[in-house]
mmCIF file with all atom_site columns, C-alpha atoms in Angstrom:
data_model
loop_
_atom_site.group_PDB
_atom_site.id
_atom_site.type_symbol
_atom_site.label_atom_id
_atom_site.label_alt_id
_atom_site.label_comp_id
_atom_site.label_asym_id
_atom_site.label_entity_id
_atom_site.label_seq_id
_atom_site.pdbx_PDB_ins_code
_atom_site.Cartn_x
_atom_site.Cartn_y
_atom_site.Cartn_z
_atom_site.occupancy
_atom_site.B_iso_or_equiv
_atom_site.pdbx_formal_charge
_atom_site.auth_seq_id
_atom_site.auth_comp_id
_atom_site.auth_asym_id
_atom_site.auth_atom_id
_atom_site.pdbx_PDB_model_num
ATOM 1   C CA . UNK D 1 1   ? -36.232 -22.743 8.185  1.00 53.00 ? 1   UNK D CA 1
ATOM 2   C CA . UNK D 1 2   ? -36.871 -25.803 6.011  1.00 50.00 ? 2   UNK D CA 1
ATOM 3   C CA . UNK D 1 3   ? -38.173 -27.733 9.025  1.00 55.00 ? 3   UNK D CA 1
ATOM 4   C CA . UNK D 1 4   ? -40.570 -24.911 9.929  1.00 51.00 ? 4   UNK D CA 1
ATOM 5   C CA . UNK D 1 5   ? -41.803 -24.649 6.348  1.00 49.00 ? 5   UNK D CA 1
ATOM 6   C CA . UNK D 1 6   ? -42.410 -28.401 6.225  1.00 50.00 ? 6   UNK D CA 1
ATOM 7   C CA . UNK D 1 7   ? -44.279 -28.216 9.553  1.00 50.00 ? 7   UNK D CA 1
ATOM 8   C CA . UNK D 1 8   ? -46.547 -25.433 8.283  1.00 48.00 ? 8   UNK D CA 1
ATOM 9   C CA . UNK D 1 9   ? -47.341 -27.268 5.056  1.00 49.00 ? 9   UNK D CA 1
ATOM 10  C CA . UNK D 1 10  ? -47.861 -30.656 6.715  1.00 53.00 ? 10  UNK D CA 1
ATOM 11  C CA . UNK D 1 11  ? -50.145 -29.161 9.331  1.00 48.00 ? 11  UNK D CA 1
ATOM 12  C CA . UNK D 1 12  ? -52.213 -27.468 6.643  1.00 48.00 ? 12  UNK D CA 1
ATOM 13  C CA . UNK D 1 13  ? -52.446 -30.675 4.642  1.00 50.00 ? 13  UNK D CA 1
ATOM 14  C CA . UNK D 1 14  ? -53.703 -32.592 7.672  1.00 49.00 ? 14  UNK D CA 1
ATOM 15  C CA . UNK D 1 15  ? -56.408 -30.123 8.667  1.00 46.00 ? 15  UNK D CA 1
ATOM 16  C CA . UNK D 1 16  ? -60.046 -31.261 8.846  1.00 48.00 ? 16  UNK D CA 1
ATOM 17  C CA . UNK D 1 17  ? -62.831 -29.976 6.575  1.00 45.00 ? 17  UNK D CA 1
ATOM 18  C CA . UNK D 1 18  ? -60.475 -29.656 3.625  1.00 43.00 ? 18  UNK D CA 1
ATOM 19  C CA . UNK D 1 19  ? -63.434 -29.946 1.254  1.00 49.00 ? 19  UNK D CA 1
ATOM 20  C CA . UNK D 1 20  ? -64.686 -26.594 2.590  1.00 59.00 ? 20  UNK D CA 1
ATOM 21  C CA . UNK D 1 21  ? -61.416 -24.786 1.875  1.00 74.00 ? 21  UNK D CA 1
ATOM 22  C CA . UNK D 1 22  ? -61.725 -21.417 0.144  1.00 87.00 ? 22  UNK D CA 1
ATOM 23  C CA . UNK D 1 23  ? -60.041 -18.065 -0.349 1.00 88.00 ? 23  UNK D CA 1
ATOM 24  C CA . UNK D 1 24  ? -61.431 -15.819 2.394  1.00 91.00 ? 24  UNK D CA 1
ATOM 25  C CA . UNK D 1 25  ? -59.294 -12.650 2.325  1.00 93.00 ? 25  UNK D CA 1
ATOM 26  C CA . UNK D 1 26  ? -56.922 -10.852 -0.025 1.00 94.00 ? 26  UNK D CA 1
ATOM 27  C CA . UNK D 1 27  ? -55.261 -7.493  -0.518 1.00 95.00 ? 27  UNK D CA 1
ATOM 28  C CA . UNK D 1 28  ? -53.031 -5.676  -2.994 1.00 96.00 ? 28  UNK D CA 1
ATOM 29  C CA . UNK D 1 29  ? -51.186 -2.428  -2.443 1.00 94.00 ? 29  UNK D CA 1
ATOM 30  C CA . UNK D 1 30  ? -48.605 0.072   -3.624 1.00 94.00 ? 30  UNK D CA 1
ATOM 31  C CA . UNK D 1 31  ? -46.313 1.876   -1.172 1.00 91.00 ? 31  UNK D CA 1
ATOM 32  C CA . UNK D 1 32  ? -43.596 4.490   -1.328 1.00 90.00 ? 32  UNK D CA 1
ATOM 33  C CA . UNK D 1 33  ? -41.169 5.170   1.523  1.00 87.00 ? 33  UNK D CA 1
ATOM 34  C CA . UNK D 1 34  ? -38.069 7.299   2.024  1.00 86.00 ? 34  UNK D CA 1
ATOM 35  C CA . UNK D 1 35  ? -35.569 8.222   4.693  1.00 84.00 ? 35  UNK D CA 1
ATOM 36  C CA . UNK D 1 36  ? -35.331 11.990  5.086  1.00 83.00 ? 36  UNK D CA 1
ATOM 37  C CA . UNK D 1 37  ? -32.230 12.241  7.299  1.00 66.00 ? 37  UNK D CA 1
ATOM 38  C CA . UNK D 1 38  ? -28.878 13.511  6.094  1.00 60.00 ? 38  UNK D CA 1
ATOM 39  C CA . UNK D 1 39  ? -27.135 10.128  5.879  1.00 62.00 ? 39  UNK D CA 1
ATOM 40  C CA . UNK D 1 40  ? -29.842 8.018   4.191  1.00 58.00 ? 40  UNK D CA 1
ATOM 41  C CA . UNK D 1 41  ? -31.822 10.652  2.282  1.00 54.00 ? 41  UNK D CA 1
ATOM 42  C CA . UNK D 1 42  ? -31.088 8.896   -1.033 1.00 57.00 ? 42  UNK D CA 1
ATOM 43  C CA . UNK D 1 43  ? -32.472 5.542   0.103  1.00 65.00 ? 43  UNK D CA 1
ATOM 44  C CA . UNK D 1 44  ? -36.102 5.269   -0.998 1.00 80.00 ? 44  UNK D CA 1
ATOM 45  C CA . UNK D 1 45  ? -38.326 2.509   -2.216 1.00 82.00 ? 45  UNK D CA 1
ATOM 46  C CA . UNK D 1 46  ? -41.401 1.752   -4.301 1.00 85.00 ? 46  UNK D CA 1
ATOM 47  C CA . UNK D 1 47  ? -43.181 -1.520  -3.569 1.00 90.00 ? 47  UNK D CA 1
ATOM 48  C CA . UNK D 1 48  ? -46.010 -3.495  -5.143 1.00 93.00 ? 48  UNK D CA 1
ATOM 49  C CA . UNK D 1 49  ? -47.350 -6.210  -2.830 1.00 94.00 ? 49  UNK D CA 1
ATOM 50  C CA . UNK D 1 50  ? -50.158 -8.711  -2.600 1.00 95.00 ? 50  UNK D CA 1
ATOM 51  C CA . UNK D 1 51  ? -51.481 -11.207 -0.031 1.00 96.00 ? 51  UNK D CA 1
ATOM 52  C CA . UNK D 1 52  ? -54.040 -14.023 -0.137 1.00 95.00 ? 52  UNK D CA 1
ATOM 53  C CA . UNK D 1 53  ? -55.511 -16.051 2.718  1.00 96.00 ? 53  UNK D CA 1
ATOM 54  C CA . UNK D 1 54  ? -56.896 -19.563 2.230  1.00 94.00 ? 54  UNK D CA 1
ATOM 55  C CA . UNK D 1 55  ? -59.061 -21.089 4.989  1.00 94.00 ? 55  UNK D CA 1
ATOM 56  C CA . UNK D 1 56  ? -59.235 -24.836 5.527  1.00 92.00 ? 56  UNK D CA 1
ATOM 57  C CA . UNK D 1 57  ? -61.725 -24.477 8.385  1.00 91.00 ? 57  UNK D CA 1
ATOM 58  C CA . UNK D 1 58  ? -63.028 -21.692 10.652 1.00 90.00 ? 58  UNK D CA 1
ATOM 59  C CA . UNK D 1 59  ? -59.928 -22.181 12.825 1.00 93.00 ? 59  UNK D CA 1
ATOM 60  C CA . UNK D 1 60  ? -57.063 -22.864 10.371 1.00 95.00 ? 60  UNK D CA 1
ATOM 61  C CA . UNK D 1 61  ? -55.780 -20.819 7.436  1.00 95.00 ? 61  UNK D CA 1
ATOM 62  C CA . UNK D 1 62  ? -52.690 -20.339 5.277  1.00 96.00 ? 62  UNK D CA 1
ATOM 63  C CA . UNK D 1 63  ? -51.642 -16.895 4.041  1.00 97.00 ? 63  UNK D CA 1
ATOM 64  C CA . UNK D 1 64  ? -49.132 -16.100 1.306  1.00 96.00 ? 64  UNK D CA 1
ATOM 65  C CA . UNK D 1 65  ? -47.473 -12.689 0.777  1.00 96.00 ? 65  UNK D CA 1
ATOM 66  C CA . UNK D 1 66  ? -45.459 -11.511 -2.217 1.00 95.00 ? 66  UNK D CA 1
ATOM 67  C CA . UNK D 1 67  ? -43.666 -8.193  -2.764 1.00 92.00 ? 67  UNK D CA 1
ATOM 68  C CA . UNK D 1 68  ? -41.727 -6.630  -5.631 1.00 90.00 ? 68  UNK D CA 1
ATOM 69  C CA . UNK D 1 69  ? -39.531 -3.670  -4.702 1.00 84.00 ? 69  UNK D CA 1
ATOM 70  C CA . UNK D 1 70  ? -37.525 -1.047  -6.568 1.00 81.00 ? 70  UNK D CA 1
ATOM 71  C CA . UNK D 1 71  ? -34.761 0.588   -4.513 1.00 74.00 ? 71  UNK D CA 1
ATOM 72  C CA . UNK D 1 72  ? -34.833 3.843   -6.442 1.00 68.00 ? 72  UNK D CA 1
ATOM 73  C CA . UNK D 1 73  ? -31.374 5.339   -5.980 1.00 61.00 ? 73  UNK D CA 1
ATOM 74  C CA . UNK D 1 74  ? -29.353 2.131   -5.723 1.00 62.00 ? 74  UNK D CA 1
ATOM 75  C CA . UNK D 1 75  ? -30.086 0.318   -9.032 1.00 64.00 ? 75  UNK D CA 1
ATOM 76  C CA . UNK D 1 76  ? -31.050 -2.697  -6.899 1.00 69.00 ? 76  UNK D CA 1
ATOM 77  C CA . UNK D 1 77  ? -34.276 -4.692  -7.118 1.00 78.00 ? 77  UNK D CA 1
ATOM 78  C CA . UNK D 1 78  ? -35.708 -6.804  -4.330 1.00 82.00 ? 78  UNK D CA 1
ATOM 79  C CA . UNK D 1 79  ? -38.552 -9.264  -3.919 1.00 89.00 ? 79  UNK D CA 1
ATOM 80  C CA . UNK D 1 80  ? -39.903 -11.405 -1.088 1.00 93.00 ? 80  UNK D CA 1
ATOM 81  C CA . UNK D 1 81  ? -42.251 -14.273 -0.298 1.00 96.00 ? 81  UNK D CA 1
ATOM 82  C CA . UNK D 1 82  ? -43.764 -15.242 3.054  1.00 97.00 ? 82  UNK D CA 1
ATOM 83  C CA . UNK D 1 83  ? -45.966 -18.183 4.059  1.00 97.00 ? 83  UNK D CA 1
ATOM 84  C CA . UNK D 1 84  ? -48.067 -17.963 7.246  1.00 97.00 ? 84  UNK D CA 1
ATOM 85  C CA . UNK D 1 85  ? -49.906 -20.768 9.011  1.00 97.00 ? 85  UNK D CA 1
ATOM 86  C CA . UNK D 1 86  ? -52.602 -19.339 11.277 1.00 97.00 ? 86  UNK D CA 1
ATOM 87  C CA . UNK D 1 87  ? -54.894 -20.601 14.017 1.00 97.00 ? 87  UNK D CA 1
ATOM 88  C CA . UNK D 1 88  ? -57.941 -18.445 14.821 1.00 96.00 ? 88  UNK D CA 1
ATOM 89  C CA . UNK D 1 89  ? -58.712 -18.651 18.529 1.00 96.00 ? 89  UNK D CA 1
ATOM 90  C CA . UNK D 1 90  ? -61.987 -16.799 17.873 1.00 93.00 ? 90  UNK D CA 1
ATOM 91  C CA . UNK D 1 91  ? -63.396 -14.259 15.435 1.00 89.00 ? 91  UNK D CA 1
ATOM 92  C CA . UNK D 1 92  ? -61.133 -11.526 16.800 1.00 92.00 ? 92  UNK D CA 1
ATOM 93  C CA . UNK D 1 93  ? -57.785 -13.224 17.622 1.00 96.00 ? 93  UNK D CA 1
ATOM 94  C CA . UNK D 1 94  ? -55.297 -15.285 15.605 1.00 97.00 ? 94  UNK D CA 1
ATOM 95  C CA . UNK D 1 95  ? -51.841 -16.724 16.266 1.00 98.00 ? 95  UNK D CA 1
ATOM 96  C CA . UNK D 1 96  ? -49.466 -18.256 13.764 1.00 97.00 ? 96  UNK D CA 1
ATOM 97  C CA . UNK D 1 97  ? -46.057 -19.263 12.460 1.00 98.00 ? 97  UNK D CA 1
ATOM 98  C CA . UNK D 1 98  ? -44.400 -17.861 9.353  1.00 98.00 ? 98  UNK D CA 1
ATOM 99  C CA . UNK D 1 99  ? -41.412 -18.528 7.128  1.00 97.00 ? 99  UNK D CA 1
ATOM 100 C CA . UNK D 1 100 ? -40.059 -16.620 4.135  1.00 96.00 ? 100 UNK D CA 1
ATOM 101 C CA . UNK D 1 101 ? -37.200 -15.274 2.102  1.00 94.00 ? 101 UNK D CA 1
ATOM 102 C CA . UNK D 1 102 ? -35.966 -11.825 1.021  1.00 91.00 ? 102 UNK D CA 1
ATOM 103 C CA . UNK D 1 103 ? -33.964 -11.506 -2.200 1.00 89.00 ? 103 UNK D CA 1
ATOM 104 C CA . UNK D 1 104 ? -31.847 -8.479  -3.143 1.00 79.00 ? 104 UNK D CA 1
ATOM 105 C CA . UNK D 1 105 ? -30.146 -8.857  -6.513 1.00 74.00 ? 105 UNK D CA 1
ATOM 106 C CA . UNK D 1 106 ? -27.970 -12.004 -6.198 1.00 74.00 ? 106 UNK D CA 1
ATOM 107 C CA . UNK D 1 107 ? -28.212 -12.344 -2.412 1.00 82.00 ? 107 UNK D CA 1
ATOM 108 C CA . UNK D 1 108 ? -30.937 -13.581 -0.060 1.00 88.00 ? 108 UNK D CA 1
ATOM 109 C CA . UNK D 1 109 ? -31.795 -14.084 3.613  1.00 91.00 ? 109 UNK D CA 1
ATOM 110 C CA . UNK D 1 110 ? -34.267 -16.492 5.193  1.00 94.00 ? 110 UNK D CA 1
ATOM 111 C CA . UNK D 1 111 ? -36.527 -15.562 8.096  1.00 95.00 ? 111 UNK D CA 1
ATOM 112 C CA . UNK D 1 112 ? -39.074 -17.279 10.318 1.00 96.00 ? 112 UNK D CA 1
ATOM 113 C CA . UNK D 1 113 ? -40.957 -16.694 13.546 1.00 97.00 ? 113 UNK D CA 1
ATOM 114 C CA . UNK D 1 114 ? -44.196 -16.520 15.512 1.00 98.00 ? 114 UNK D CA 1
ATOM 115 C CA . UNK D 1 115 ? -46.957 -13.928 15.276 1.00 98.00 ? 115 UNK D CA 1
ATOM 116 C CA . UNK D 1 116 ? -50.319 -12.780 16.611 1.00 98.00 ? 116 UNK D CA 1
ATOM 117 C CA . UNK D 1 117 ? -52.982 -10.410 15.314 1.00 97.00 ? 117 UNK D CA 1
ATOM 118 C CA . UNK D 1 118 ? -56.475 -9.392  16.273 1.00 96.00 ? 118 UNK D CA 1
ATOM 119 C CA . UNK D 1 119 ? -58.973 -6.764  17.285 1.00 94.00 ? 119 UNK D CA 1
ATOM 120 C CA . UNK D 1 120 ? -60.317 -5.650  20.654 1.00 93.00 ? 120 UNK D CA 1
ATOM 121 C CA . UNK D 1 121 ? -63.224 -3.269  20.299 1.00 93.00 ? 121 UNK D CA 1
ATOM 122 C CA . UNK D 1 122 ? -62.007 -0.317  18.227 1.00 95.00 ? 122 UNK D CA 1
ATOM 123 C CA . UNK D 1 123 ? -58.340 -1.346  18.587 1.00 96.00 ? 123 UNK D CA 1
ATOM 124 C CA . UNK D 1 124 ? -56.542 -3.593  16.063 1.00 96.00 ? 124 UNK D CA 1
ATOM 125 C CA . UNK D 1 125 ? -53.053 -5.014  16.668 1.00 97.00 ? 125 UNK D CA 1
ATOM 126 C CA . UNK D 1 126 ? -50.324 -7.145  15.093 1.00 97.00 ? 126 UNK D CA 1
ATOM 127 C CA . UNK D 1 127 ? -47.026 -8.427  16.468 1.00 97.00 ? 127 UNK D CA 1
ATOM 128 C CA . UNK D 1 128 ? -44.213 -10.820 15.593 1.00 97.00 ? 128 UNK D CA 1
ATOM 129 C CA . UNK D 1 129 ? -40.962 -12.312 16.833 1.00 97.00 ? 129 UNK D CA 1
ATOM 130 C CA . UNK D 1 130 ? -38.625 -12.891 13.877 1.00 96.00 ? 130 UNK D CA 1
ATOM 131 C CA . UNK D 1 131 ? -35.281 -14.632 13.423 1.00 95.00 ? 131 UNK D CA 1
ATOM 132 C CA . UNK D 1 132 ? -33.308 -13.720 10.295 1.00 93.00 ? 132 UNK D CA 1
ATOM 133 C CA . UNK D 1 133 ? -30.798 -16.280 9.014  1.00 90.00 ? 133 UNK D CA 1
ATOM 134 C CA . UNK D 1 134 ? -28.277 -14.418 6.861  1.00 79.00 ? 134 UNK D CA 1
ATOM 135 C CA . UNK D 1 135 ? -24.933 -15.327 5.356  1.00 74.00 ? 135 UNK D CA 1
ATOM 136 C CA . UNK D 1 136 ? -22.839 -14.966 8.483  1.00 68.00 ? 136 UNK D CA 1
ATOM 137 C CA . UNK D 1 137 ? -25.055 -12.193 9.918  1.00 75.00 ? 137 UNK D CA 1
ATOM 138 C CA . UNK D 1 138 ? -28.070 -13.409 11.890 1.00 89.00 ? 138 UNK D CA 1
ATOM 139 C CA . UNK D 1 139 ? -30.620 -11.104 13.520 1.00 92.00 ? 139 UNK D CA 1
ATOM 140 C CA . UNK D 1 140 ? -33.562 -11.210 15.908 1.00 95.00 ? 140 UNK D CA 1
ATOM 141 C CA . UNK D 1 141 ? -36.437 -8.738  15.826 1.00 95.00 ? 141 UNK D CA 1
ATOM 142 C CA . UNK D 1 142 ? -39.606 -7.769  17.682 1.00 97.00 ? 142 UNK D CA 1
ATOM 143 C CA . UNK D 1 143 ? -42.277 -5.805  15.800 1.00 96.00 ? 143 UNK D CA 1
ATOM 144 C CA . UNK D 1 144 ? -45.536 -4.414  17.202 1.00 97.00 ? 144 UNK D CA 1
ATOM 145 C CA . UNK D 1 145 ? -48.215 -2.261  15.588 1.00 96.00 ? 145 UNK D CA 1
ATOM 146 C CA . UNK D 1 146 ? -51.662 -1.088  16.571 1.00 97.00 ? 146 UNK D CA 1
ATOM 147 C CA . UNK D 1 147 ? -54.411 1.288   15.477 1.00 97.00 ? 147 UNK D CA 1
ATOM 148 C CA . UNK D 1 148 ? -57.519 2.891   16.954 1.00 98.00 ? 148 UNK D CA 1
ATOM 149 C CA . UNK D 1 149 ? -60.608 3.521   14.817 1.00 96.00 ? 149 UNK D CA 1
ATOM 150 C CA . UNK D 1 150 ? -61.530 7.157   15.423 1.00 96.00 ? 150 UNK D CA 1
ATOM 151 C CA . UNK D 1 151 ? -64.561 6.738   13.175 1.00 94.00 ? 151 UNK D CA 1
ATOM 152 C CA . UNK D 1 152 ? -65.789 4.544   10.325 1.00 90.00 ? 152 UNK D CA 1
ATOM 153 C CA . UNK D 1 153 ? -63.209 5.979   7.894  1.00 94.00 ? 153 UNK D CA 1
ATOM 154 C CA . UNK D 1 154 ? -60.120 7.063   9.849  1.00 96.00 ? 154 UNK D CA 1
ATOM 155 C CA . UNK D 1 155 ? -57.646 4.988   11.922 1.00 96.00 ? 155 UNK D CA 1
ATOM 156 C CA . UNK D 1 156 ? -54.722 6.399   13.897 1.00 97.00 ? 156 UNK D CA 1
ATOM 157 C CA . UNK D 1 157 ? -51.990 4.171   15.287 1.00 97.00 ? 157 UNK D CA 1
ATOM 158 C CA . UNK D 1 158 ? -48.355 3.483   15.965 1.00 96.00 ? 158 UNK D CA 1
ATOM 159 C CA . UNK D 1 159 ? -45.498 1.093   15.256 1.00 95.00 ? 159 UNK D CA 1
ATOM 160 C CA . UNK D 1 160 ? -42.567 -0.164  17.337 1.00 96.00 ? 160 UNK D CA 1
ATOM 161 C CA . UNK D 1 161 ? -39.687 -2.320  16.197 1.00 95.00 ? 161 UNK D CA 1
ATOM 162 C CA . UNK D 1 162 ? -36.459 -3.599  17.710 1.00 96.00 ? 162 UNK D CA 1
ATOM 163 C CA . UNK D 1 163 ? -33.714 -5.561  15.942 1.00 95.00 ? 163 UNK D CA 1
ATOM 164 C CA . UNK D 1 164 ? -30.434 -6.962  17.243 1.00 94.00 ? 164 UNK D CA 1
ATOM 165 C CA . UNK D 1 165 ? -28.080 -7.680  14.342 1.00 89.00 ? 165 UNK D CA 1
ATOM 166 C CA . UNK D 1 166 ? -24.414 -8.495  14.873 1.00 82.00 ? 166 UNK D CA 1
ATOM 167 C CA . UNK D 1 167 ? -23.950 -6.323  18.005 1.00 82.00 ? 167 UNK D CA 1
ATOM 168 C CA . UNK D 1 168 ? -25.977 -3.462  16.499 1.00 89.00 ? 168 UNK D CA 1
ATOM 169 C CA . UNK D 1 169 ? -29.273 -2.426  18.109 1.00 94.00 ? 169 UNK D CA 1
ATOM 170 C CA . UNK D 1 170 ? -31.866 -0.793  15.848 1.00 93.00 ? 170 UNK D CA 1
ATOM 171 C CA . UNK D 1 171 ? -35.057 0.753   17.218 1.00 95.00 ? 171 UNK D CA 1
ATOM 172 C CA . UNK D 1 172 ? -38.012 2.003   15.192 1.00 94.00 ? 172 UNK D CA 1
ATOM 173 C CA . UNK D 1 173 ? -40.880 4.260   16.336 1.00 95.00 ? 173 UNK D CA 1
ATOM 174 C CA . UNK D 1 174 ? -43.608 5.453   13.977 1.00 95.00 ? 174 UNK D CA 1
ATOM 175 C CA . UNK D 1 175 ? -47.039 7.066   13.854 1.00 96.00 ? 175 UNK D CA 1
ATOM 176 C CA . UNK D 1 176 ? -49.461 5.581   11.314 1.00 96.00 ? 176 UNK D CA 1
ATOM 177 C CA . UNK D 1 177 ? -52.771 6.644   9.792  1.00 96.00 ? 177 UNK D CA 1
ATOM 178 C CA . UNK D 1 178 ? -55.265 5.076   7.384  1.00 96.00 ? 178 UNK D CA 1
ATOM 179 C CA . UNK D 1 179 ? -58.247 6.675   5.633  1.00 97.00 ? 179 UNK D CA 1
ATOM 180 C CA . UNK D 1 180 ? -60.959 4.726   3.799  1.00 95.00 ? 180 UNK D CA 1
ATOM 181 C CA . UNK D 1 181 ? -61.535 6.316   0.406  1.00 95.00 ? 181 UNK D CA 1
ATOM 182 C CA . UNK D 1 182 ? -64.354 3.849   -0.284 1.00 93.00 ? 182 UNK D CA 1
ATOM 183 C CA . UNK D 1 183 ? -65.308 0.353   0.945  1.00 91.00 ? 183 UNK D CA 1
ATOM 184 C CA . UNK D 1 184 ? -62.258 -1.834  0.347  1.00 92.00 ? 184 UNK D CA 1
ATOM 185 C CA . UNK D 1 185 ? -59.907 1.009   -0.666 1.00 95.00 ? 185 UNK D CA 1
ATOM 186 C CA . UNK D 1 186 ? -57.730 2.967   1.758  1.00 95.00 ? 186 UNK D CA 1
ATOM 187 C CA . UNK D 1 187 ? -54.862 5.449   1.829  1.00 96.00 ? 187 UNK D CA 1
ATOM 188 C CA . UNK D 1 188 ? -52.092 4.924   4.384  1.00 95.00 ? 188 UNK D CA 1
ATOM 189 C CA . UNK D 1 189 ? -49.345 7.116   5.782  1.00 95.00 ? 189 UNK D CA 1
ATOM 190 C CA . UNK D 1 190 ? -46.538 6.904   8.319  1.00 94.00 ? 190 UNK D CA 1
ATOM 191 C CA . UNK D 1 191 ? -43.881 9.154   9.841  1.00 95.00 ? 191 UNK D CA 1
ATOM 192 C CA . UNK D 1 192 ? -41.235 7.932   12.218 1.00 93.00 ? 192 UNK D CA 1
ATOM 193 C CA . UNK D 1 193 ? -37.629 7.572   13.220 1.00 92.00 ? 193 UNK D CA 1
ATOM 194 C CA . UNK D 1 194 ? -35.059 4.769   13.354 1.00 90.00 ? 194 UNK D CA 1
ATOM 195 C CA . UNK D 1 195 ? -32.242 4.860   15.888 1.00 92.00 ? 195 UNK D CA 1
ATOM 196 C CA . UNK D 1 196 ? -28.988 2.933   15.489 1.00 88.00 ? 196 UNK D CA 1
ATOM 197 C CA . UNK D 1 197 ? -27.144 1.880   18.687 1.00 86.00 ? 197 UNK D CA 1
ATOM 198 C CA . UNK D 1 198 ? -28.654 4.878   20.493 1.00 75.00 ? 198 UNK D CA 1
ATOM 199 C CA . UNK D 1 199 ? -26.195 7.162   18.697 1.00 78.00 ? 199 UNK D CA 1
ATOM 200 C CA . UNK D 1 200 ? -27.547 8.114   15.278 1.00 84.00 ? 200 UNK D CA 1
ATOM 201 C CA . UNK D 1 201 ? -31.121 8.399   14.062 1.00 86.00 ? 201 UNK D CA 1
ATOM 202 C CA . UNK D 1 202 ? -32.851 8.753   10.698 1.00 86.00 ? 202 UNK D CA 1
ATOM 203 C CA . UNK D 1 203 ? -36.380 10.029  10.078 1.00 89.00 ? 203 UNK D CA 1
ATOM 204 C CA . UNK D 1 204 ? -38.615 8.419   7.468  1.00 90.00 ? 204 UNK D CA 1
ATOM 205 C CA . UNK D 1 205 ? -41.964 8.875   5.761  1.00 91.00 ? 205 UNK D CA 1
ATOM 206 C CA . UNK D 1 206 ? -44.222 6.437   3.925  1.00 91.00 ? 206 UNK D CA 1
ATOM 207 C CA . UNK D 1 207 ? -47.448 6.680   1.924  1.00 93.00 ? 207 UNK D CA 1
ATOM 208 C CA . UNK D 1 208 ? -49.503 4.020   0.195  1.00 94.00 ? 208 UNK D CA 1
ATOM 209 C CA . UNK D 1 209 ? -52.791 2.834   -1.186 1.00 95.00 ? 209 UNK D CA 1
ATOM 210 C CA . UNK D 1 210 ? -54.330 -0.587  -0.527 1.00 95.00 ? 210 UNK D CA 1
ATOM 211 C CA . UNK D 1 211 ? -57.324 -2.499  -1.863 1.00 96.00 ? 211 UNK D CA 1
ATOM 212 C CA . UNK D 1 212 ? -58.782 -5.207  0.396  1.00 93.00 ? 212 UNK D CA 1
ATOM 213 C CA . UNK D 1 213 ? -61.159 -8.060  -0.319 1.00 91.00 ? 213 UNK D CA 1
ATOM 214 C CA . UNK D 1 214 ? -62.931 -10.714 1.717  1.00 86.00 ? 214 UNK D CA 1
ATOM 215 C CA . UNK D 1 215 ? -64.621 -11.398 5.012  1.00 76.00 ? 215 UNK D CA 1
ATOM 216 C CA . UNK D 1 216 ? -62.501 -9.158  7.257  1.00 78.00 ? 216 UNK D CA 1
ATOM 217 C CA . UNK D 1 217 ? -61.263 -6.448  4.903  1.00 79.00 ? 217 UNK D CA 1
ATOM 218 C CA . UNK D 1 218 ? -57.783 -7.775  4.207  1.00 88.00 ? 218 UNK D CA 1
ATOM 219 C CA . UNK D 1 219 ? -55.572 -10.648 5.306  1.00 94.00 ? 219 UNK D CA 1
ATOM 220 C CA . UNK D 1 220 ? -55.016 -11.534 8.964  1.00 95.00 ? 220 UNK D CA 1
ATOM 221 C CA . UNK D 1 221 ? -51.258 -10.944 9.339  1.00 96.00 ? 221 UNK D CA 1
ATOM 222 C CA . UNK D 1 222 ? -48.930 -8.119  8.245  1.00 94.00 ? 222 UNK D CA 1
ATOM 223 C CA . UNK D 1 223 ? -45.982 -8.633  5.923  1.00 90.00 ? 223 UNK D CA 1
ATOM 224 C CA . UNK D 1 224 ? -42.798 -9.974  7.531  1.00 91.00 ? 224 UNK D CA 1
ATOM 225 C CA . UNK D 1 225 ? -39.128 -10.081 6.634  1.00 84.00 ? 225 UNK D CA 1
ATOM 226 C CA . UNK D 1 226 ? -35.751 -8.430  6.993  1.00 84.00 ? 226 UNK D CA 1
ATOM 227 C CA . UNK D 1 227 ? -36.196 -5.681  4.397  1.00 81.00 ? 227 UNK D CA 1
ATOM 228 C CA . UNK D 1 228 ? -39.698 -4.880  5.663  1.00 83.00 ? 228 UNK D CA 1
ATOM 229 C CA . UNK D 1 229 ? -38.186 -3.910  9.025  1.00 85.00 ? 229 UNK D CA 1
ATOM 230 C CA . UNK D 1 230 ? -36.716 -0.779  7.389  1.00 79.00 ? 230 UNK D CA 1
ATOM 231 C CA . UNK D 1 231 ? -39.723 1.368   6.438  1.00 75.00 ? 231 UNK D CA 1
ATOM 232 C CA . UNK D 1 232 ? -37.712 3.980   4.573  1.00 65.00 ? 232 UNK D CA 1
ATOM 233 C CA . UNK D 1 233 ? -36.704 1.220   2.167  1.00 61.00 ? 233 UNK D CA 1
ATOM 234 C CA . UNK D 1 234 ? -40.049 -0.515  1.815  1.00 46.00 ? 234 UNK D CA 1
ATOM 235 C CA . UNK D 1 235 ? -42.803 2.066   2.178  1.00 40.00 ? 235 UNK D CA 1
ATOM 236 C CA . UNK D 1 236 ? -44.118 1.026   5.565  1.00 38.00 ? 236 UNK D CA 1
#
């Protein structure tokens, strides 16, 4: 992870047109999520998050994400930081690398990977391949999300996730929605299910509100990380 972080920072430092660098996009949000199944019904989470994207040129940008979480029924607090280095192939498509860390009380895990995000007509999408480096428990994950703009105010979409952690397979399927309350302010919602080793499943719900700023109405890439894979714990 340290080598990837150094590569992202060194690449950003070497980019051309540094004198034109500026903050181009930002967002801040509050989310609440909960599992509603019998086994995990007490696991719910409130999260305050923020992201900022800094462009060095029309092609290259760096994005930073921060999150502060309260795991309501566990007396545990969690926070996370992620750094993305992005390359914009055109106005509608971006690819990148990311690296970050999740903290829960006195423990932490590092994560890193590759990602892509963009828009094709009325369809927006985001995806990532993530490796989680834990204390004796590594994991690999694939996450995909997309949404279709039904009109100027309402988006309907879906989410898929798969994680392999220490011989346990976890699959996530969700339906998402977003409604623009006003320019730069939207409500979000999600319902879905997580399945563990194809044997047990837990349903979850999530709601949130997000304010966006900048050229494209929010930052390019979604939040990443180990804890963010579990929507009932992080609010989607």
